[in-house]
Coordinates of C-alpha atoms in Angstrom, one line a residue:
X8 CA 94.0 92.3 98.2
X9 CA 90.1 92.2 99.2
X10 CA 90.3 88.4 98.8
X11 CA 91.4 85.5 96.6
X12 CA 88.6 86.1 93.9
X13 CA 90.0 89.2 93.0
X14 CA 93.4 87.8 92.3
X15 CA 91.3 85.4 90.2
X16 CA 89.6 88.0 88.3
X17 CA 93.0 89.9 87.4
X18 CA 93.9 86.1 85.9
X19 CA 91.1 85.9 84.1
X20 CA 91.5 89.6 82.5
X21 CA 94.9 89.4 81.7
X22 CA 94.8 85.9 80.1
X23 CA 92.0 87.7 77.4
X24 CA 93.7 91.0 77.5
X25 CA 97.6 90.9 75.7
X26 CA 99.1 93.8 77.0
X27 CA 97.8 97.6 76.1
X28 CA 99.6 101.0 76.1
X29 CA 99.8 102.2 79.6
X30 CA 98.6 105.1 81.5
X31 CA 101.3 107.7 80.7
X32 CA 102.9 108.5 77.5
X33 CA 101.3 105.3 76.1
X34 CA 102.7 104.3 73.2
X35 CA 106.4 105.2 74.8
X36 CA 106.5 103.1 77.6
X37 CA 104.9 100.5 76.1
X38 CA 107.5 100.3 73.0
X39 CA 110.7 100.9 76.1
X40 CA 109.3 97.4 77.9
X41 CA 108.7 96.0 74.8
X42 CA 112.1 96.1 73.9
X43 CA 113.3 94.7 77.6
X44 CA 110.7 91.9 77.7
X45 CA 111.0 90.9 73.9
X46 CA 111.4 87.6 74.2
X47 CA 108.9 87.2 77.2
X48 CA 106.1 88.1 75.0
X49 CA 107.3 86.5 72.2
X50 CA 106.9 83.5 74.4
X51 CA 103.3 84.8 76.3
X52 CA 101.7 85.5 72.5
X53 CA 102.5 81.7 71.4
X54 CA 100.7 80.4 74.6
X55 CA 97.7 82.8 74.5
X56 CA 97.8 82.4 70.3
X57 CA 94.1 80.7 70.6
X58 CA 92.8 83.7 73.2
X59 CA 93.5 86.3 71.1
X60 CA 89.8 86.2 69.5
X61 CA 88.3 87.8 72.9
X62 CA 90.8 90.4 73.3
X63 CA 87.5 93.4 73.0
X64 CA 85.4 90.6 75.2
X65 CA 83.9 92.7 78.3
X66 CA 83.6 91.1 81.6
X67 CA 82.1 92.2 85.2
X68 CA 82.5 89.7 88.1
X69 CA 79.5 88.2 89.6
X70 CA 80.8 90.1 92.8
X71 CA 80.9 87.1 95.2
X72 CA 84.7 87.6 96.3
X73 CA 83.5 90.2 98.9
X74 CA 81.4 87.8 100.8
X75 CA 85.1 86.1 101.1
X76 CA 84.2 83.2 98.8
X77 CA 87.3 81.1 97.6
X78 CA 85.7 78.4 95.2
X79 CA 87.5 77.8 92.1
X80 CA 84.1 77.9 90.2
X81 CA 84.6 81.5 90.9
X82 CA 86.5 82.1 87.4
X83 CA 83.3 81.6 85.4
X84 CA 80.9 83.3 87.4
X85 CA 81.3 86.1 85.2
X86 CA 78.4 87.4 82.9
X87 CA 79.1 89.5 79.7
X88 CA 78.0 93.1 79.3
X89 CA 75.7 93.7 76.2
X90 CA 73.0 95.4 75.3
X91 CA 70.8 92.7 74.1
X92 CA 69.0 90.5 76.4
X93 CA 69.9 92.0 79.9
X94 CA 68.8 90.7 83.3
X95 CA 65.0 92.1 84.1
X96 CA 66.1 94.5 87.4
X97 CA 63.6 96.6 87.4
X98 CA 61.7 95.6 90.7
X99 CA 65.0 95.6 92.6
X100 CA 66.0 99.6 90.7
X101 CA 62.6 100.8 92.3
X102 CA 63.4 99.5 95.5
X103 CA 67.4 100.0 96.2
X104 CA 67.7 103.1 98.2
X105 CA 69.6 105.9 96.1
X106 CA 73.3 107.3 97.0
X107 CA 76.1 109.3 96.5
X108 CA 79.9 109.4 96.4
X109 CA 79.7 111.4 99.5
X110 CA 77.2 109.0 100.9
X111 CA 79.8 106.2 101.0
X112 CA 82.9 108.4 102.0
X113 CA 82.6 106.7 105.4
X114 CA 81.9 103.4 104.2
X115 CA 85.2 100.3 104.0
X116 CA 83.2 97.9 102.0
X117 CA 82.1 98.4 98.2
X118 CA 78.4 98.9 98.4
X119 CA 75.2 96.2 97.2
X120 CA 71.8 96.7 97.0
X121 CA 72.0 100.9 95.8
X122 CA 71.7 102.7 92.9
X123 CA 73.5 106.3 92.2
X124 CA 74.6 108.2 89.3
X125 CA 77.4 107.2 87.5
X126 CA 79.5 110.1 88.3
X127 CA 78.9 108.9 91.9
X128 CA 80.1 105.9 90.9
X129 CA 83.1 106.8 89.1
X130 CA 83.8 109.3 92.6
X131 CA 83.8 106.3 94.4
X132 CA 85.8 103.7 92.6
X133 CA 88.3 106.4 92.0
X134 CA 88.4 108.1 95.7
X135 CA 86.6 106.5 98.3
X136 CA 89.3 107.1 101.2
X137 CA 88.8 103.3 102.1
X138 CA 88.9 101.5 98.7
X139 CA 89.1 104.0 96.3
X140 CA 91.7 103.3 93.4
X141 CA 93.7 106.8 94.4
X142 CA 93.5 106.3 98.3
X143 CA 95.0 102.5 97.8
X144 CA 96.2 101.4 94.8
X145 CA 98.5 103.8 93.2
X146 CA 102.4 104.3 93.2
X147 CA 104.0 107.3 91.5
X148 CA 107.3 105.9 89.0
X149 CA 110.1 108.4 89.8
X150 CA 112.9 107.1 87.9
X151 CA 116.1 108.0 90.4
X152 CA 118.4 110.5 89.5
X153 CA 117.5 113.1 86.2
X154 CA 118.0 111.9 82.9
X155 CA 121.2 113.4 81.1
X156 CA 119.8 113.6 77.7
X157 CA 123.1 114.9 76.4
X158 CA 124.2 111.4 76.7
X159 CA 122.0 109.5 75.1
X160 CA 122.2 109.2 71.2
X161 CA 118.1 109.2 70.3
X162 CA 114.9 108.8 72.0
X163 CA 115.8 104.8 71.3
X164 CA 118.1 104.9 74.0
X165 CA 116.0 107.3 76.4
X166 CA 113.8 104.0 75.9
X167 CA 115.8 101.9 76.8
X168 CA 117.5 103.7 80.1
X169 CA 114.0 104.5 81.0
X170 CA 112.8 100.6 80.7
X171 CA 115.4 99.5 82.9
X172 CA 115.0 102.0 85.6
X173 CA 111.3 101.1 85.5
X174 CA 112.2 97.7 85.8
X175 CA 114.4 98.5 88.6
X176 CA 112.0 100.3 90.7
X177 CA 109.5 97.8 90.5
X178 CA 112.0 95.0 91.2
X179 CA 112.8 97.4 94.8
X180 CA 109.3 97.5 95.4
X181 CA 108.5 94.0 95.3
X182 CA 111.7 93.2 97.2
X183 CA 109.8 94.6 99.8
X184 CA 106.3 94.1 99.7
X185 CA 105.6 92.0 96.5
X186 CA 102.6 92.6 94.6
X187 CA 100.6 91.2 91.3
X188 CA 98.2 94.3 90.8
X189 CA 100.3 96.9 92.0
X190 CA 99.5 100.2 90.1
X191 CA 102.5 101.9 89.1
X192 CA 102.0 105.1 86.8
X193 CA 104.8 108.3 86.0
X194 CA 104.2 111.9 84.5
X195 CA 106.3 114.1 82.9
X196 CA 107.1 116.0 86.6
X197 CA 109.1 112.7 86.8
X198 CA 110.2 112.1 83.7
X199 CA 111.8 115.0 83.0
X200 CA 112.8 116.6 86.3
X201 CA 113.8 119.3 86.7
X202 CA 113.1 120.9 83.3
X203 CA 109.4 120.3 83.3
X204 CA 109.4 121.9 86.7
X205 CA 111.3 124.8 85.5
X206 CA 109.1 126.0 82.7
X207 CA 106.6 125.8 84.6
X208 CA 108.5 128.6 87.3
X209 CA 109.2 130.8 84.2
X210 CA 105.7 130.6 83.3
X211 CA 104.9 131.5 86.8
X212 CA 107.5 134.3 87.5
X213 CA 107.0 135.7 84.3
X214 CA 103.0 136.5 84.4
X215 CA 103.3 137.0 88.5
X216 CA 105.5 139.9 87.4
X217 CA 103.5 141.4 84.8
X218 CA 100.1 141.4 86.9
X219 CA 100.3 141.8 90.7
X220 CA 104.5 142.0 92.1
X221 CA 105.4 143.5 94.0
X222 CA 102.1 144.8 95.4
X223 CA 100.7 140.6 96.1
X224 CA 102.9 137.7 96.9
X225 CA 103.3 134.5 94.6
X226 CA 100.8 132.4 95.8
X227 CA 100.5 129.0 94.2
X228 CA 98.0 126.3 94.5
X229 CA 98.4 122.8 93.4
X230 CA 96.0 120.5 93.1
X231 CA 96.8 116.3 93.0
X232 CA 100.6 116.9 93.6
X233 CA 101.7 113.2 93.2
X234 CA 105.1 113.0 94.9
X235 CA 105.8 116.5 95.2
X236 CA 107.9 116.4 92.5
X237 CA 106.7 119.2 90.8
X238 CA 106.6 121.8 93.8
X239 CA 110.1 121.1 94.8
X240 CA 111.3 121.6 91.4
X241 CA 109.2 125.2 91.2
X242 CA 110.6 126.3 94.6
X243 CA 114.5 125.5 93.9
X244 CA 114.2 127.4 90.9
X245 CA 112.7 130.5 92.3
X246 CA 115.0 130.5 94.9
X247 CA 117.9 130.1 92.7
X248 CA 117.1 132.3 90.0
X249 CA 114.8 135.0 91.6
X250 CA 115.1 135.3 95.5
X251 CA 113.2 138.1 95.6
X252 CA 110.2 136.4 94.0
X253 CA 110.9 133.6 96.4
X254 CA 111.0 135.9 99.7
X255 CA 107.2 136.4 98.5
X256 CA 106.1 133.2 97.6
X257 CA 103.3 130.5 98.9
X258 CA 102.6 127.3 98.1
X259 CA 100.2 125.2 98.7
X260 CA 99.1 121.7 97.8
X261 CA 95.0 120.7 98.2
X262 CA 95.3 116.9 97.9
X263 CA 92.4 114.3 98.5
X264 CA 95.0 111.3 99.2
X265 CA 95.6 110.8 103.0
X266 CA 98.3 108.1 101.3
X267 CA 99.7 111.1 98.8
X268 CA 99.4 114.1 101.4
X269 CA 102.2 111.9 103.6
X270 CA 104.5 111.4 101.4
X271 CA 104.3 115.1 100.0
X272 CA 105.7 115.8 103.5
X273 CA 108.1 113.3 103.8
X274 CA 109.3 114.1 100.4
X275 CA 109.3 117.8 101.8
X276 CA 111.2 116.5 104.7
X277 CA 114.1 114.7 102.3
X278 CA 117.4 117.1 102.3
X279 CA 118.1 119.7 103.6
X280 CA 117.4 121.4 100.0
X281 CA 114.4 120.5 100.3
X282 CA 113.6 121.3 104.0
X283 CA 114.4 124.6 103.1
X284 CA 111.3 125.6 101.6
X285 CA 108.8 124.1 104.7
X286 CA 107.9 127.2 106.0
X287 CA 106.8 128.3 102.1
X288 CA 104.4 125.0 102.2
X289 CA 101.5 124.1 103.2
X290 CA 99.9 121.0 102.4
X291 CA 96.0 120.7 102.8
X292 CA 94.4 117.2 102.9
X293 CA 90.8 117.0 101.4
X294 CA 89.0 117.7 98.4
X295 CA 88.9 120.6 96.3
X296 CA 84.8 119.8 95.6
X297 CA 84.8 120.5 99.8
X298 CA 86.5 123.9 99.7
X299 CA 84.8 126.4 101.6
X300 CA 87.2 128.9 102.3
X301 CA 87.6 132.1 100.0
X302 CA 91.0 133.0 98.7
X303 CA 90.5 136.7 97.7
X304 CA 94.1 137.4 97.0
X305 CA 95.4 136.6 93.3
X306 CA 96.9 133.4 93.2
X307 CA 97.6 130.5 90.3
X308 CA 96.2 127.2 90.2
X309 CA 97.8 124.4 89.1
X310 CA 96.2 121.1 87.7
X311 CA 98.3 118.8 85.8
X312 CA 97.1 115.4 84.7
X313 CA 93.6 115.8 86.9
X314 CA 91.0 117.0 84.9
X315 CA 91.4 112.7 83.6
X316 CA 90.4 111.2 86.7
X317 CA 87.5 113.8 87.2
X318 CA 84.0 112.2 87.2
X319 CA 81.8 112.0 84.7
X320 CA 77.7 111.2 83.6
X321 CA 76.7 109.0 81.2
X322 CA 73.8 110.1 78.7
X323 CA 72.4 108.1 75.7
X324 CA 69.8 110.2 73.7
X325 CA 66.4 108.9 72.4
X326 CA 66.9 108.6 69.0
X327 CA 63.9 109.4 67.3
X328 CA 63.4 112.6 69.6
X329 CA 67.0 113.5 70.3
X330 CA 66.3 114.1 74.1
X331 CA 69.1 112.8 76.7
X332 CA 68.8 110.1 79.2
X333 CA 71.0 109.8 82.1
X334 CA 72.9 106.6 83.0
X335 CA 72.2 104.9 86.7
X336 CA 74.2 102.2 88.1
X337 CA 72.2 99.5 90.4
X338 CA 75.0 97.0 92.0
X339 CA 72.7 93.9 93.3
X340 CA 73.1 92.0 96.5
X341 CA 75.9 90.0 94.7
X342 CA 77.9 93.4 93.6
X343 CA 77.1 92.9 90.0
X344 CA 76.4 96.2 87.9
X345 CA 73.5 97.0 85.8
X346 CA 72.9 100.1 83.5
X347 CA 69.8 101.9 83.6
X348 CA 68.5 104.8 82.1
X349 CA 66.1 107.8 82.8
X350 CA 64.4 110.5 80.8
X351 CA 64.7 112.9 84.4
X352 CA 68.4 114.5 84.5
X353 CA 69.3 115.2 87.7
X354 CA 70.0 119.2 88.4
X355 CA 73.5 119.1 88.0
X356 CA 73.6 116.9 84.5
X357 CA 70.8 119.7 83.4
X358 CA 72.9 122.1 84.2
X359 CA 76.2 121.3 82.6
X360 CA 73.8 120.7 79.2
X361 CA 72.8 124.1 79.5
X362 CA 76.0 126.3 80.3
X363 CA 77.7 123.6 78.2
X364 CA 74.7 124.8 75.0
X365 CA 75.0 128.8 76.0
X366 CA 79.0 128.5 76.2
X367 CA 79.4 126.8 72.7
X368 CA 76.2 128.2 70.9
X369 CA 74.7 124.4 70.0
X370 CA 78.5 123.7 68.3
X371 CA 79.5 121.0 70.1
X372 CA 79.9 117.2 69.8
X373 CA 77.2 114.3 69.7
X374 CA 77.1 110.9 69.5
X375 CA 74.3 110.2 67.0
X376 CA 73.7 111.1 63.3
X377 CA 72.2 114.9 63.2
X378 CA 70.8 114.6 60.1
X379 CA 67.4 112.9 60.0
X380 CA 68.1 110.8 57.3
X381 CA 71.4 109.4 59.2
X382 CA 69.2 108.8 62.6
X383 CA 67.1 107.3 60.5
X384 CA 69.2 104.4 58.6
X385 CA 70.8 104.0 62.0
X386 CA 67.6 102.7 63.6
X387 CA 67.1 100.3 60.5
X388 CA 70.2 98.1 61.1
X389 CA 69.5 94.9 62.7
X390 CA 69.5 95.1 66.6
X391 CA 69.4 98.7 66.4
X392 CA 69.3 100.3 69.8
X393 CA 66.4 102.9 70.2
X394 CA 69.0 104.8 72.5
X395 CA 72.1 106.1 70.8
X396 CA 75.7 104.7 72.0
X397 CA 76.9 106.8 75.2
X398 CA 77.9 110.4 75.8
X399 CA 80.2 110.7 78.8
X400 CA 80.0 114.4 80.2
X401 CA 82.3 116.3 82.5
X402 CA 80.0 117.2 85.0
X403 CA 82.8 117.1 87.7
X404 CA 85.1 119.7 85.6
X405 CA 81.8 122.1 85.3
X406 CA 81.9 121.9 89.7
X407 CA 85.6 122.0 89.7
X408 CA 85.3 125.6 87.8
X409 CA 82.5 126.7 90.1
X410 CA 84.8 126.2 92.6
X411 CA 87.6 128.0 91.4
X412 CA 84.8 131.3 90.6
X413 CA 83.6 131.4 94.0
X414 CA 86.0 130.8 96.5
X415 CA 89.2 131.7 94.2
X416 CA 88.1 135.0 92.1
X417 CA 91.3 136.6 91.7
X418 CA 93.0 133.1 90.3
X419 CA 95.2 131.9 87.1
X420 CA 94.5 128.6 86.2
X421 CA 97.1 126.4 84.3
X422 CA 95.9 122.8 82.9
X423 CA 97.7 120.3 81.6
X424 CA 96.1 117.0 80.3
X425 CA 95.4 114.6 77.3
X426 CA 93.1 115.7 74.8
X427 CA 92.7 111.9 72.8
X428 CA 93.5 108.9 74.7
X429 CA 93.3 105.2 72.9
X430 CA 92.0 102.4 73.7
X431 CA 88.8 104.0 74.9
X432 CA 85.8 102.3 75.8
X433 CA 82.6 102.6 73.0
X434 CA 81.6 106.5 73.9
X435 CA 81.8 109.6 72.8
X436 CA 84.4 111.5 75.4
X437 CA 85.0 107.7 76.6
X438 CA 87.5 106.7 78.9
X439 CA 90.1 104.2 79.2
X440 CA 89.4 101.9 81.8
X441 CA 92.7 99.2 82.8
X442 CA 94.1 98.0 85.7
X443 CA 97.9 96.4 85.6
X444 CA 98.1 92.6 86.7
X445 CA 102.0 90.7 87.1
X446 CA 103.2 94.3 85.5
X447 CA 101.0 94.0 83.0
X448 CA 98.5 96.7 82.0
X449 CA 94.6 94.9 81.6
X450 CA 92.1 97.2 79.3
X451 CA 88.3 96.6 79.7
X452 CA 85.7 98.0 77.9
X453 CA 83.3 99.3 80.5
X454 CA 83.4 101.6 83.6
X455 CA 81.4 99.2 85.7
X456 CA 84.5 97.3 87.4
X457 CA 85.7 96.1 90.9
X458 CA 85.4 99.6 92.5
X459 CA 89.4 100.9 93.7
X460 CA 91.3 98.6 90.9
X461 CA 90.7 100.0 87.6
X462 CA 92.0 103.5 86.3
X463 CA 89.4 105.6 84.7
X464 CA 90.7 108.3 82.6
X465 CA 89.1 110.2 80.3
X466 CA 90.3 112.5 77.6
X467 CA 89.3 116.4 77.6
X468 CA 87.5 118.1 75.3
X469 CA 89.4 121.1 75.5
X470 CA 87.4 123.5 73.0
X471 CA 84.3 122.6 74.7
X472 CA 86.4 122.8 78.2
X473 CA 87.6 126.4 77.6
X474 CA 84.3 127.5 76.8
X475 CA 82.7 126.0 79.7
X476 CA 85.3 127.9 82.1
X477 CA 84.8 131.2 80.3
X478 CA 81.0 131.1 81.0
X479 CA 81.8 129.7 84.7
X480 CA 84.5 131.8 85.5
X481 CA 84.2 135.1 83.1
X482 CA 87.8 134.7 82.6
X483 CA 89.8 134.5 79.2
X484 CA 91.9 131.6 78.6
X485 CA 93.8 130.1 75.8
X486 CA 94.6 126.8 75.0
X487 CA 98.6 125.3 73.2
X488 CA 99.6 121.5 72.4
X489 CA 102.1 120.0 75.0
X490 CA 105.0 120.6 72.4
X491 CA 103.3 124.8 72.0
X492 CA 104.1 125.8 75.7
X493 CA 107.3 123.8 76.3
X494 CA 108.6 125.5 73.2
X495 CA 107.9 128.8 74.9
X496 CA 108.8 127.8 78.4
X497 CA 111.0 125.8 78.8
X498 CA 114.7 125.4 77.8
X499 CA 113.9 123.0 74.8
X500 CA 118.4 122.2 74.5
X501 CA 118.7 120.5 77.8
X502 CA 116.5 117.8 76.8
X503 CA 117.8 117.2 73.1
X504 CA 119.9 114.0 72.3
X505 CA 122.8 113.7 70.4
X506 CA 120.8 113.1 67.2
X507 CA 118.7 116.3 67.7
X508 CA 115.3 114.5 69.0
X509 CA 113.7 115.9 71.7
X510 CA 111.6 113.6 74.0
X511 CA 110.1 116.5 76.1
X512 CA 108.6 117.8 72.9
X513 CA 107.6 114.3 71.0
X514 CA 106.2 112.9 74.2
X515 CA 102.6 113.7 75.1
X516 CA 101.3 115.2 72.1
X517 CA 98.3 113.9 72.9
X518 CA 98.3 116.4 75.4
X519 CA 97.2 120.1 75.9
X520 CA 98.0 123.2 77.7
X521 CA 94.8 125.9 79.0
X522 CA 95.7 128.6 81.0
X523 CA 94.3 132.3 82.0
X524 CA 95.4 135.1 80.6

C-alpha cells in the first residue's frame, strides 16, 4: 500500500458499495461465491441495511494520502463528482504544464499539478511500470489442476468446485503475504485449460495449413499472455497432434508487465513438459505501441481479453451544434481530478473520428438525440447540460491496428473480448471501473480514481471495431459470439456435464470472436 489513506478510502468504498459482479464471467463468479459466503452477506446486508441508499454515490479522494498523511479526518475529505457547481480551475488548467502517458513512464509517484488527455490518463493508471494497476496490482486465478466436467452433474456444481478453489487460492496467497486490495482476476485460458487452448491450436493449424505451410513457419505472436497459460496449452497440442507443424513453429509473447514477463518464464521453466518448448519461445518485454521492428514474414496475432484495458478519449458534443469536445484531466496539487473540456481535438482523437466516419459511412453510435426535436426537449429539462453525456472512443485500438499494418503486413489477427459489460459508468462505450477490497469487488462510477487500484475495462464495439481494422489494415475480417467459434473449434463434449450443460459455451456470451480471414 502507498499509505494508510488508501486503505481508508477502500473502507470507505466498500462500506457504500455491496458487492458487484466481478471482472470475469461476471455474473458466474459472482453467483459461485455467493453460494460459499451466503450467510456472510446475509449478515454484511443487515449491517449496511441504512447504506444501501448511496450505492451509485461517486467519490474521488482529496488525494492527501500521498503526502503520507494519517489523520482520521481523512475519511471525509472526499468531494462528490457532479456536473453542477464544480470547483472554478480554470486559472490553475492554463497554467499546469501538459503530459503524457509516456511522459510519466519514468515517474514512481502519481503526478499533481498536470493536465493530459484522458487516454493518457487511463495509460497511466493502467500501466505505468511503477504504479500502474497491471505492473502492481494484479494476480492471475489459475484454479490448480483442470476441471473434469464429466464429473460434475450441472454448471451448479462447476460453481461450486470453482468457489472453493477460488477460495483456496486466495486463502494460499494470504498465508503468505496477506492483503485487503489484492486484485485477483481469471480468464477462460484458466478456466477451462486445456480445451480453450486447444481450439485455439486447431484454429491455428488449420488456417496455417491452408495459407503459407510448408513454404513459412508457424509463427505466433501473443500479446498480454497472463500466466502463460494459454501458450503452453497451444504448444503441447501441436507437438502432440502435429509434430511436423511444431518442428516449424515460433512463439512469441510481447508483454508490457516486467511482473507478468517473469512469471511467463518461470511458468515456461515449470516441468520438464514444459521446458520442452524454450527454444520455440521468446518472450519480449515492452509495449506493443513501442514496436519498431518489421515482421515481414506471415505470422498470427493473438489478443485475448486486451482490447478492454486499451485506452480510451473522452468526447461530449455541443449540443446545439453537434461538434465534439475532448475531455482533459487537471489533478491539483492535492491529487484531486477535474474534467475539462475543449472544442480543439488533438490529432490523434481527429483522426480516429475520421477513419472511424469513412470506415462506417456516418452509421455509427452517438450519445445524444439525432433528431432536432430530441436534442431539442433534451436541453429543456431542468439542469440540462449544454454538453451531451460522454462518448468514450478507442483511440488506443485505432494505434494498436496501425501497428499491426506497418510493422506486421503479412499478419492474422485473432480477438477475443466482451462486447457489453454491466455495471458501466454513465457513457456511451463506458467502462467499468472497480477495484476488490477484503475479497470484495468495489464499483465506482467514474474513471478519475487512485491511479494503479481501479480496473478500467471497457466493452468493444465490435461492428465499429471491424470496420475500423479493415480501413487501417485493408484486411478482411469476420466477427462470431464466444459460443460461434468454440462450436467450430473446439471439442464442445469434453466440457459438457452430466446434465448436458456446457459452461465453455454459456460462459462469456458477452463476449466476441474477430479474426482475419
Amino acid at each position: 500500500m502507498d499509505s494508510p489513506i488508501v486503505t481508508q478510502l477502500f473502507r470507505q468504498l466498500f462500506r457504500h458499495h455491496p458487492a458487484c459482479q466481478s471482472r470475469r464471467n461476471l455474473a458466474a463468479l459472482a453467483n459461485a461465491l455467493r453460494d460459499v459466503r451466503q450467510q456472510h452477506l446475509r449478515e454484511q446486508q443487515l449491517r449496511h441495511q441504512h447504506y444501501n441508499h448511496h450505492q451509485h454515490r461517486s467519490y474521488v479522494t482529496r488525494g492527501r494520502g500521498g503526502l503520507g498523511a494519517g489523520t482520521p479526518q481523512a475519511e471525509s475529505n472526499w468531494q462528490q463528482r457532479t456536473d453542477i457547481f464544480q470547483h472554478d480551475m480554470s486559472e490553475e488548467f492554463q497554467k499546469f504544464p501538459m503530459v503524457t502517458a509516456m511522459d510519466l513512464r519514468g515517474r514512481t509517484e502519481r503526478p499533481r499539478r498536470v493536465k493530459m488527455f484522458m487516454r493518457d490518463f487511463i495509460e497511466d493508471s493502467l500501466y505505468n511500470p511503477n504504479y500502474g494497476y497491471f505492473s502492481k496490482q494484479v494476480v492471475i486465478f489459475t484454479p490448480g489442476e483442470p476441471f473434469d466436467f464429466h464429473s460434475l452433474y450441472d454448471e451448479l456444481d462447476f460453481h461450486a468446485l470453482l468457489s472453493r478453489r477460488y477460495v483456496e487460492f486466495e486463502d494460499a496467497l494470504d498465508a503468505i503475504s496477506p492483503s485487503d486490495t489484492r486484485q485477483l482476476w481469471y480468464t477462460p485460458t484458466e478456466l477451462f485449460r486445456p480445451y480453450y487452448g486447444e481450439s485455439i491450436a486447431r484454429y491455428l493449424v488449420a488456417n496455417y495449413k491452408l495459407t503459407t505451410y510448408p513454404y513459412h513457419d508457424l509463427i505466433i505472436y501473443e500479446m498480454g499472455a497472463g500466466r502463460g497459460t494459454l501458450m503452453l496449452n497451444i504448444l503441447d497440442y501441436i507437438r502432440d497432434v502435429d509434430p511436423a507443424v511444431y518442428n516449424r513453429t515460433k512463439y512469441k509473447i510481447i508483454e508490457i508487465s516486467a511482473q507478468l514477463a517473469t512469471l511467463q518464464t518461470s511458468q515456461l521453466m515449470q516441468s520438464s513438459a514444459a521446458r520442452g518448448h524454450a527454444d520455440k519461445v521468446e518472450i519480449i518485454n515492452q509495449s506493443i505501441f513501442d514496436w519498431t521492428n518489421p515482421v515481414p514474414s506471415p505470422c498470427f496475432f493473438l489478443a485475448f481479453e486486451v482490447f478492454d484495458n486499451f485506452a480510451h478519449d473522452v468526447l461530449r458534443y455541443d449540443m446545439t451544434t453537434q461538434k465534439p469536445l475532448q475531455g482533459m484531466v487537471l489533478i491539483d496539487e492535492n491529487g484531486d481530478f477535474y474534467e475539462f473540456y475543449t472544442p480543439n481535438l488533438d490529432p490523434v482523437a481527429a483522426r480516429y473520428l475520421r477513419v472511424r466516419d469513412a470506415a462506417t459511412g456516418g452509421r455509427h453510435k452517438v450519445p445524444y438525440p439525432t433528431t432536432r426535436l430530441g436534442r431539442w426537449l433534451a436541453m429543456q429539462k431542468p439542469l440540462a447540460a449544454n454538453l451531451s453525456p460522454p462518448e468514450y472512443i478507442p483511440t488506443r485500438l485505432m494505434q494498436f491496428f496501425d501497428v499491426l499494418g506497418q510493422y506486421f503486413p503479412a499478419h492474422r489477427l485473432l480477438t477475443s473480448d466482451f462486447h457489453s459489460l454491466p455495471g458501466a459508468v454513465k457513457g456511451l462505450n463506458a467502462p467499468i471501473v472497480q477495484t476488490r477490497f477484503q475479497r470484495q469487488p468495489v464499483p465506482v462510477t467514474t474513471p478519475l480514481v487512485h491511479q494503479g487500484y481501479f480496473d478500467i475495462m471497457f466493452p468493444t464495439d465490435f461492428q465499429t471495431a471491424e470496420a475500423t481494422y479493415q480501413a487501417v489494415t485493408g484486411k478482411l475480417t469476420r466477427v462470431l459470439t464466444h459460443e460461434e467459434f468454440m462450436r467450430r473449434w473446439a471439442y464442445v463434449e469434453e466440457t459438457e456435464t452430466q446434465s448436458g450443460e456446457n459452461p465453455l459455451l454459456t460462459w462469456y456470451k458477452n463476449a466476441s470472436v474477430l479474426y482475419t480471414v
